[in-house]
Amino acid sequence: MNGPLMVTVSGVRGIIGSSLLPSVISKYVTAFALLQHGRKIIVGRDSRVSGPWIEKLTQGILMAQGYECVDVGVVPTPTVQFMVTEEKADGGIIITSSHNPVEWNGLKFVGSDGLFLSPEKCAELFSLADSGPFVFPSYHSMGKVTSLATASQRHIEAIVALPYVNVASIQARSFKIVLDSVNGAGGPIMHSLLTHLGADVVGMNLDPSGIFAHKPEPVPANLGSLCDAVKANGADLGIAVDPDVDRCVLINEHGEPLGEEYTLAIVVDFLLKHVGKRGPVCKNLSTSRAIDDIARSYGCPVFNTPVGEIHVAKKMVEVNAIIGGEGNGGVMLPDIHIGRDAPIAAVLVLQALVAHGGSISQLKAGLPQYEIVKLTAPIEGIDPDAVVQHFQQIWEGRASLTSTDGLRIDTPDWWVHLRKSNTEPIIRVIGEGGGFAQSMERCQQFLTDIVQFSQQYKNK
């Protein structure tokens, strides 16, 4: 087996034909089936071209383990999470590699509570997968595959039925929206949802072909065509989602990226200011201080967690949070389910625009203003913990340090978070404070220091 196989709390991801092989799929799906001790599992996938064979193999293994495998087809990751709880299933498997390139695919595992597996449960799953060989029941205990074609529609219906979503008021605004779903799973559900809300939708890359029209991660560098289309069409905003539709990123009416952080900021502000919710707010350590400022202005505590949806989700359950998310366009609303959900994010942003009455750039201008910088440093062959320890020694006593996930360095004026990726052999350098130019200069300096340390580390 050649190529990277990423086995983390984010699931299992690899390159088709290289590291993600039928034997790999088989052992992890079998282990998950044994771990859940149940009878029903929801299976859905994004639109990747390798999805069909992985889907068939997954279904066959679950049948062989005696499960009813409920096939929901090509749907968003959050739709599978939502359907696990709706159908009272024993778990879910999502065939996706999120924002990784087209040659990648993978598996995400959902527990019976609709949440991704905890780190402890993941460790148990991975250990079981490596333990083989497995015992399968005999012919009289075979399971079955059933199809459920209404999963996306049920997801939409639950969102628009929220008591603080006023469909008529959104329809009255007649928003013009350019939507880019990068040929992932999001085209059908997002177009259907926005059309239901009365929007004039200009579609880009809506066909769920799995042949991504551009790099699939919804970051500004990959959204130039969307920005141009917003301007060319005189749209009120642009919306970009990633291939498995758990991240929602916004473009303003001038064709400028709002910044990934501001999807969550707009939703938090809307829920606290206009809906009147009060309670804990959860986010990860790499998310903007804008969330802290908004929550503080309404007397709501903020809890920071390690990066990774499951860490935010677990903290939300623990503290009974009213809202949570991550600064990558991920919004987690427990009133529907505790998972990042782009359809939920899009609807609440539109409702926030209705409540505000102005444009999306004006809405952002009324929120705390921060410019976050996100850079990456390749560390293949380097121990990421050694990188973190190096910077911890440098900054000890000079700043407030948090080491629950890499190292976050906090000062009154700025912060920088250094952490290894769960999915790639890189160190992420995220920071904000003092405006974009200062944040970029600061993060670039950390990046340079990482490169220098890496060279010294290799020469030892």
Coordinates of C-alpha atoms in Angstrom, one line a residue:
M1 CA 0.0 0.0 0.0
N2 CA 1.4 3.3 -1.1
G3 CA 0.4 6.9 -0.3
P4 CA -1.0 8.4 2.9
L5 CA -3.8 6.8 4.9
M6 CA -5.1 9.3 7.4
V7 CA -6.8 7.5 10.4
T8 CA -8.0 10.2 12.9
V9 CA -11.0 11.5 14.8
S10 CA -12.1 12.8 11.4
G11 CA -12.4 9.2 10.1
V12 CA -10.4 7.3 7.6
R13 CA -9.2 9.0 4.4
G14 CA -6.9 7.9 1.6
I15 CA -6.1 7.9 -2.1
I16 CA -8.1 5.6 -4.2
G17 CA -6.1 2.7 -5.7
S18 CA -3.1 3.7 -3.5
S19 CA -3.9 3.8 0.2
L20 CA -7.7 3.5 0.2
L21 CA -8.3 -0.1 -1.1
P22 CA -11.2 -2.5 -0.8
S23 CA -9.4 -4.3 2.0
V24 CA -9.1 -1.1 4.0
I25 CA -12.8 -0.2 3.5
S26 CA -13.7 -3.8 4.5
K27 CA -11.8 -3.8 7.8
Y28 CA -13.0 -0.5 9.1
V29 CA -16.7 -1.0 8.1
T30 CA -16.7 -4.5 9.7
A31 CA -15.1 -3.1 12.9
F32 CA -17.7 -0.3 13.0
A33 CA -20.6 -2.9 12.5
L34 CA -19.2 -5.0 15.4
L35 CA -18.6 -2.0 17.6
Q36 CA -22.2 -0.6 17.3
H37 CA -23.9 -3.9 18.4
G38 CA -27.0 -2.8 16.5
R39 CA -29.4 -3.6 13.7
K40 CA -29.7 -0.5 11.5
I41 CA -27.1 1.8 10.0
I42 CA -27.7 4.8 7.7
V43 CA -25.3 5.0 4.7
G44 CA -24.8 8.1 2.5
R45 CA -22.1 9.5 0.3
D46 CA -20.9 12.6 -1.4
S47 CA -20.6 12.7 -5.2
R48 CA -17.0 11.5 -5.6
V49 CA -16.5 9.2 -8.6
S50 CA -15.1 6.4 -6.4
G51 CA -18.2 6.6 -4.2
P52 CA -20.4 3.9 -5.9
W53 CA -18.0 1.0 -5.4
I54 CA -17.3 2.0 -1.8
E55 CA -21.0 2.3 -1.2
K56 CA -21.7 -1.1 -2.6
L57 CA -18.9 -2.7 -0.6
T58 CA -20.1 -1.0 2.6
Q59 CA -23.6 -2.2 2.0
G60 CA -22.5 -5.7 1.4
I61 CA -20.4 -5.8 4.6
L62 CA -23.2 -4.4 6.7
M63 CA -25.6 -7.0 5.2
A64 CA -23.1 -9.8 6.0
Q65 CA -23.0 -8.5 9.6
G66 CA -26.8 -8.8 9.8
Y67 CA -27.7 -5.0 9.6
E68 CA -30.4 -3.2 7.8
C69 CA -28.4 -0.8 5.7
V70 CA -30.5 2.3 4.9
D71 CA -29.2 3.8 1.7
V72 CA -29.9 7.6 1.5
G73 CA -27.9 8.1 -1.6
V74 CA -25.8 11.2 -2.5
V75 CA -26.5 13.6 0.4
P76 CA -24.7 16.0 2.6
T77 CA -22.8 14.7 5.6
P78 CA -25.1 16.6 8.0
T79 CA -28.1 14.9 6.4
V80 CA -26.8 11.5 7.4
Q81 CA -26.2 12.7 10.9
F82 CA -29.7 14.1 11.0
M83 CA -31.3 10.9 9.7
V84 CA -29.5 8.7 12.2
T85 CA -31.4 10.3 15.0
E86 CA -34.6 10.7 13.0
E87 CA -34.6 7.0 12.1
K88 CA -33.4 5.9 15.5
A89 CA -30.6 4.1 13.8
D90 CA -27.6 2.5 15.6
G91 CA -25.2 4.6 13.6
G92 CA -24.2 6.0 10.2
I93 CA -21.4 5.8 7.7
I94 CA -20.6 8.7 5.4
I95 CA -18.5 7.9 2.3
T96 CA -16.6 11.2 1.8
S97 CA -13.2 12.8 2.0
S98 CA -14.7 16.3 2.7
H99 CA -12.6 19.0 1.0
N100 CA -9.7 16.7 -0.1
P101 CA -9.0 16.5 -3.9
V102 CA -10.9 14.2 -6.2
E103 CA -8.5 11.3 -6.0
W104 CA -9.2 10.9 -2.2
N105 CA -12.2 9.3 -0.5
G106 CA -12.9 8.0 3.0
L107 CA -15.3 7.0 5.7
K108 CA -16.8 9.1 8.5
F109 CA -18.5 7.2 11.3
V110 CA -21.6 8.4 13.2
G111 CA -22.8 7.1 16.5
S112 CA -26.4 6.4 17.5
D113 CA -26.6 10.0 18.9
G114 CA -25.9 11.5 15.5
L115 CA -22.5 12.7 16.6
F116 CA -19.2 11.6 15.1
L117 CA -17.4 9.0 17.2
S118 CA -15.5 10.4 20.2
P119 CA -11.7 10.1 20.2
E120 CA -12.0 7.2 22.7
K121 CA -14.5 5.4 20.5
C122 CA -12.4 6.0 17.5
A123 CA -9.4 4.5 19.2
E124 CA -11.5 1.4 20.0
L125 CA -12.7 1.2 16.4
F126 CA -9.2 1.5 15.0
S127 CA -7.9 -1.1 17.4
L128 CA -10.7 -3.5 16.5
A129 CA -10.1 -2.9 12.7
D130 CA -6.5 -3.9 13.1
S131 CA -7.2 -7.0 15.2
G132 CA -9.0 -9.2 12.6
P133 CA -9.8 -11.7 11.3
F134 CA -13.5 -11.2 11.9
V135 CA -16.4 -13.6 12.5
F136 CA -19.5 -13.1 10.3
P137 CA -22.9 -14.6 11.1
S138 CA -24.3 -17.5 9.0
Y139 CA -26.8 -17.3 6.1
H140 CA -29.9 -17.2 8.2
S141 CA -28.8 -13.9 9.9
M142 CA -28.2 -11.9 6.7
G143 CA -29.3 -8.2 6.7
K144 CA -30.8 -6.2 3.9
V145 CA -30.5 -2.9 2.0
T146 CA -33.4 -0.5 2.0
S147 CA -33.6 2.8 0.2
L148 CA -34.7 6.2 1.6
A149 CA -35.0 8.8 -1.1
T150 CA -36.5 11.5 1.1
A151 CA -33.6 12.2 3.4
S152 CA -32.7 15.6 1.9
Q153 CA -36.3 16.8 1.8
R154 CA -36.8 15.8 5.5
H155 CA -33.7 17.7 6.4
I156 CA -35.0 20.8 4.6
E157 CA -38.4 20.5 6.2
A158 CA -36.8 20.3 9.7
I159 CA -34.8 23.5 9.1
V160 CA -37.6 25.7 7.7
A161 CA -39.8 24.5 10.5
L162 CA -37.6 26.1 13.1
P163 CA -39.7 28.6 15.1
Y164 CA -37.3 31.5 14.4
V165 CA -37.2 30.8 10.6
N166 CA -39.9 32.9 8.9
V167 CA -40.0 31.6 5.4
A168 CA -42.4 34.3 4.2
S169 CA -40.1 37.0 5.3
I170 CA -37.2 35.5 3.5
Q171 CA -39.2 35.0 0.4
A172 CA -40.3 38.7 0.5
R173 CA -36.6 39.8 0.2
S174 CA -36.3 37.9 -3.2
F175 CA -32.6 37.4 -2.7
K176 CA -30.5 36.8 -5.7
I177 CA -27.8 34.2 -4.8
V178 CA -25.0 32.7 -6.8
L179 CA -24.4 29.2 -5.5
D180 CA -21.3 27.1 -6.0
S181 CA -21.4 23.5 -4.8
V182 CA -18.2 22.5 -6.7
N183 CA -20.0 19.4 -8.2
G184 CA -20.2 17.9 -4.8
A185 CA -23.3 16.6 -2.9
G186 CA -24.6 20.1 -2.2
G187 CA -26.1 21.1 -5.6
P188 CA -29.5 19.4 -5.3
I189 CA -30.3 20.2 -1.6
M190 CA -28.9 23.7 -1.6
H191 CA -30.7 24.7 -4.8
S192 CA -34.0 23.2 -3.6
L193 CA -33.7 24.9 -0.2
L194 CA -32.8 28.3 -1.6
T195 CA -35.5 28.1 -4.3
H196 CA -38.1 27.2 -1.6
L197 CA -37.0 30.4 0.2
G198 CA -37.9 32.5 -2.8
A199 CA -34.3 33.1 -4.0
D200 CA -33.3 33.6 -7.6
V201 CA -30.5 31.1 -7.7
V202 CA -27.7 31.4 -10.2
G203 CA -26.1 28.0 -10.2
M204 CA -22.4 27.1 -10.6
N205 CA -21.1 23.6 -10.6
L206 CA -24.4 22.2 -9.2
D207 CA -24.2 18.8 -11.0
P208 CA -23.1 16.3 -8.4
S209 CA -20.7 14.6 -10.8
G210 CA -17.8 14.4 -8.4
I211 CA -15.5 16.0 -11.0
F212 CA -14.7 19.1 -9.0
A213 CA -14.7 22.3 -11.1
H214 CA -11.9 23.8 -8.9
K215 CA -10.1 22.9 -5.7
P216 CA -12.9 21.8 -3.4
E217 CA -12.0 23.6 -0.2
P218 CA -14.2 26.7 0.1
V219 CA -11.4 29.2 0.8
P220 CA -10.9 32.6 -1.0
A221 CA -8.1 31.3 -3.2
N222 CA -10.5 28.8 -4.7
L223 CA -13.6 31.0 -5.1
G224 CA -12.5 33.6 -7.7
S225 CA -15.1 32.5 -10.2
L226 CA -17.8 32.7 -7.6
C227 CA -16.7 36.2 -6.7
D228 CA -16.8 37.3 -10.3
A229 CA -20.2 35.7 -10.9
V230 CA -21.7 37.6 -7.9
K231 CA -20.5 40.9 -9.4
A232 CA -21.5 40.0 -13.0
N233 CA -25.0 38.9 -11.9
G234 CA -25.6 41.8 -9.5
A235 CA -26.4 39.2 -6.8
D236 CA -27.1 39.9 -3.1
L237 CA -24.5 37.3 -2.1
G238 CA -22.7 34.2 -3.0
I239 CA -22.7 30.9 -1.2
A240 CA -20.0 28.2 -1.5
V241 CA -20.2 24.8 0.1
D242 CA -17.7 22.0 0.2
P243 CA -18.2 18.5 -1.4
D244 CA -20.0 17.0 1.7
V245 CA -21.9 20.2 2.5
D246 CA -20.9 20.8 6.1
R247 CA -19.2 24.2 5.4
C248 CA -20.9 27.3 4.2
V249 CA -18.8 30.3 3.0
L250 CA -20.2 33.7 2.0
I251 CA -19.4 36.2 -0.7
N252 CA -20.7 39.8 -0.3
E253 CA -22.6 41.8 -2.9
H254 CA -19.3 43.4 -4.2
G255 CA -17.9 39.9 -5.0
E256 CA -15.6 39.9 -2.0
P257 CA -15.2 36.9 0.4
L258 CA -16.7 37.7 3.8
G259 CA -14.2 35.4 5.4
E260 CA -15.0 31.9 6.7
E261 CA -15.2 33.1 10.2
Y262 CA -18.1 35.3 9.6
T263 CA -20.7 32.6 8.7
L264 CA -20.6 31.5 12.4
A265 CA -20.4 35.1 13.6
I266 CA -23.5 36.1 11.7
V267 CA -25.5 33.2 13.0
V268 CA -24.3 33.7 16.7
D269 CA -25.2 37.3 16.5
F270 CA -28.6 36.6 15.0
L271 CA -29.5 34.0 17.6
L272 CA -28.5 36.2 20.5
K273 CA -29.7 39.6 19.2
H274 CA -32.9 38.7 17.3
V275 CA -34.0 35.3 18.6
G276 CA -33.1 36.2 22.2
K277 CA -31.3 32.9 23.0
R278 CA -29.0 32.9 26.0
G279 CA -26.5 30.2 27.0
P280 CA -23.1 28.7 26.3
V281 CA -21.5 29.1 22.9
C282 CA -18.8 26.6 21.8
K283 CA -16.1 27.0 19.2
N284 CA -12.6 25.6 18.5
L285 CA -9.3 27.2 19.3
S286 CA -8.7 28.3 15.7
T287 CA -11.9 30.3 15.5
S288 CA -12.0 34.1 15.6
R289 CA -12.3 36.2 18.7
A290 CA -15.3 37.8 17.0
I291 CA -17.4 35.0 18.5
D292 CA -16.1 35.8 22.0
D293 CA -16.9 39.5 21.6
I294 CA -20.4 38.9 20.3
A295 CA -21.2 36.3 23.1
R296 CA -19.7 38.5 25.8
S297 CA -21.9 41.5 24.8
Y298 CA -25.0 39.3 25.6
G299 CA -23.5 37.8 28.7
C300 CA -23.0 34.3 27.2
P301 CA -20.0 32.2 28.1
V302 CA -17.7 30.8 25.3
F303 CA -16.0 27.5 25.5
N304 CA -13.0 26.7 23.3
T305 CA -12.1 23.2 22.3
P306 CA -9.5 21.4 20.2
V307 CA -10.1 21.6 16.5
G308 CA -12.4 18.9 15.1
E309 CA -16.2 18.7 15.0
I310 CA -16.5 16.0 17.6
H311 CA -14.6 18.1 20.1
V312 CA -16.9 21.0 19.7
A313 CA -19.9 18.6 19.7
K314 CA -18.9 16.9 22.9
K315 CA -18.4 20.3 24.7
M316 CA -21.8 21.4 23.4
V317 CA -23.5 18.4 24.9
E318 CA -21.6 18.8 28.2
V319 CA -22.5 22.5 28.7
N320 CA -25.9 22.4 26.9
A321 CA -24.8 25.0 24.4
I322 CA -27.3 27.0 22.3
I323 CA -24.9 27.2 19.3
G324 CA -21.5 26.1 18.3
G325 CA -19.2 25.8 15.3
E326 CA -15.9 26.3 13.7
G327 CA -14.3 29.2 11.9
N328 CA -14.3 27.3 8.6
G329 CA -17.9 28.0 7.7
G330 CA -19.2 25.3 10.1
V331 CA -22.4 26.0 12.0
M332 CA -23.7 23.6 14.6
L333 CA -27.3 24.1 15.8
P334 CA -28.5 21.7 18.5
D335 CA -32.1 22.6 17.7
I336 CA -31.7 20.3 14.6
H337 CA -28.6 18.2 15.3
I338 CA -25.1 18.8 16.7
G339 CA -23.0 18.8 13.6
R340 CA -21.7 21.3 11.0
D341 CA -24.5 21.9 8.6
A342 CA -24.3 24.2 5.5
P343 CA -28.0 24.2 4.8
I344 CA -28.8 25.4 8.3
A345 CA -26.0 28.0 8.1
A346 CA -27.4 29.4 4.8
V347 CA -31.0 29.7 6.1
L348 CA -30.0 31.4 9.3
V349 CA -27.7 33.8 7.4
L350 CA -30.7 34.8 5.1
Q351 CA -32.9 35.2 8.2
A352 CA -30.2 37.4 9.8
L353 CA -30.2 39.5 6.6
V354 CA -34.0 39.9 6.9
A355 CA -33.7 40.9 10.5
H356 CA -30.9 43.4 9.7
G357 CA -32.6 44.9 6.7
G358 CA -29.5 45.8 4.8
S359 CA -26.9 44.1 2.7
I360 CA -24.6 41.4 3.8
S361 CA -21.6 43.7 3.8
Q362 CA -23.5 46.1 6.0
L363 CA -24.4 43.3 8.3
K364 CA -20.8 42.2 8.6
A365 CA -19.7 45.9 9.2
G366 CA -21.8 45.9 12.4
L367 CA -20.0 42.9 13.9
P368 CA -16.6 42.9 15.6
Q369 CA -13.9 43.3 12.9
Y370 CA -11.0 40.9 12.7
E371 CA -8.8 39.7 9.9
I372 CA -7.7 36.1 10.4
V373 CA -4.8 34.5 8.5
K374 CA -4.5 30.8 7.8
L375 CA -1.2 29.4 6.5
T376 CA 0.3 25.9 6.3
A377 CA 3.8 24.5 6.6
P378 CA 4.6 21.0 5.2
I379 CA 6.2 18.8 7.9
E380 CA 6.5 15.4 6.1
G381 CA 9.1 13.4 8.1
I382 CA 9.0 15.8 11.0
D383 CA 7.5 15.0 14.4
P384 CA 4.8 17.7 14.8
D385 CA 5.0 17.4 18.6
A386 CA 8.6 18.5 18.4
V387 CA 7.5 21.6 16.5
V388 CA 4.9 22.5 19.1
Q389 CA 7.4 21.9 22.0
H390 CA 9.9 24.1 20.4
F391 CA 7.5 27.1 20.3
Q392 CA 6.2 26.3 23.8
Q393 CA 9.7 26.7 25.2
I394 CA 10.1 30.0 23.3
W395 CA 6.8 31.6 24.5
E396 CA 6.6 30.2 28.0
G397 CA 6.1 33.1 30.4
R398 CA 5.7 35.6 27.5
A399 CA 2.1 34.9 26.6
S400 CA -0.9 32.8 27.7
L401 CA -0.5 29.3 26.3
T402 CA -3.1 26.6 25.6
S403 CA -1.8 23.2 24.7
T404 CA -4.9 21.1 24.5
D405 CA -4.6 21.0 20.7
G406 CA -1.1 21.9 19.5
L407 CA -0.2 25.3 20.9
R408 CA -2.3 28.5 21.0
I409 CA -0.4 31.6 22.0
D410 CA -2.6 34.4 23.3
T411 CA -1.7 38.0 24.0
P412 CA -4.1 40.9 24.6
D413 CA -3.7 42.1 21.1
W414 CA -3.2 38.9 19.0
W415 CA -3.2 35.2 19.0
V416 CA -1.6 32.4 16.9
H417 CA -2.6 28.8 16.9
L418 CA -0.1 26.1 15.8
R419 CA -1.5 22.6 15.2
K420 CA -1.0 19.5 13.2
S421 CA -3.7 18.6 10.7
N422 CA -5.9 15.6 11.3
T423 CA -6.0 14.9 7.6
E424 CA -2.7 16.1 6.0
P425 CA 1.1 16.1 7.0
I426 CA 1.2 19.8 7.7
I427 CA 1.3 22.3 10.6
R428 CA -1.4 24.9 10.4
V429 CA -0.6 28.4 11.4
I430 CA -3.7 30.4 12.2
G431 CA -3.7 33.9 13.8
E432 CA -5.4 37.2 14.0
G433 CA -5.0 40.6 15.7
G434 CA -3.9 44.1 14.5
G435 CA -5.3 44.0 11.0
F436 CA -4.6 41.7 8.1
A437 CA -1.2 43.0 7.2
Q438 CA 0.1 42.6 10.8
S439 CA -1.6 39.2 11.1
M440 CA 0.0 38.0 7.9
E441 CA 3.4 39.3 8.8
R442 CA 3.2 37.6 12.2
C443 CA 2.0 34.3 10.8
Q444 CA 4.6 34.4 8.1
Q445 CA 7.3 34.8 10.7
F446 CA 6.0 31.7 12.6
L447 CA 6.0 29.9 9.2
T448 CA 9.6 30.9 8.6
D449 CA 10.5 29.7 12.1
I450 CA 8.9 26.3 11.5
V451 CA 10.8 25.9 8.3
Q452 CA 14.1 26.7 10.0
F453 CA 13.3 24.4 12.9
S454 CA 12.4 21.6 10.5
Q455 CA 15.7 21.9 8.7
Q456 CA 17.6 21.8 12.0
Y457 CA 15.5 18.8 13.1
K458 CA 16.3 16.8 9.8
N459 CA 20.0 17.6 10.2
K460 CA 20.2 16.1 13.7

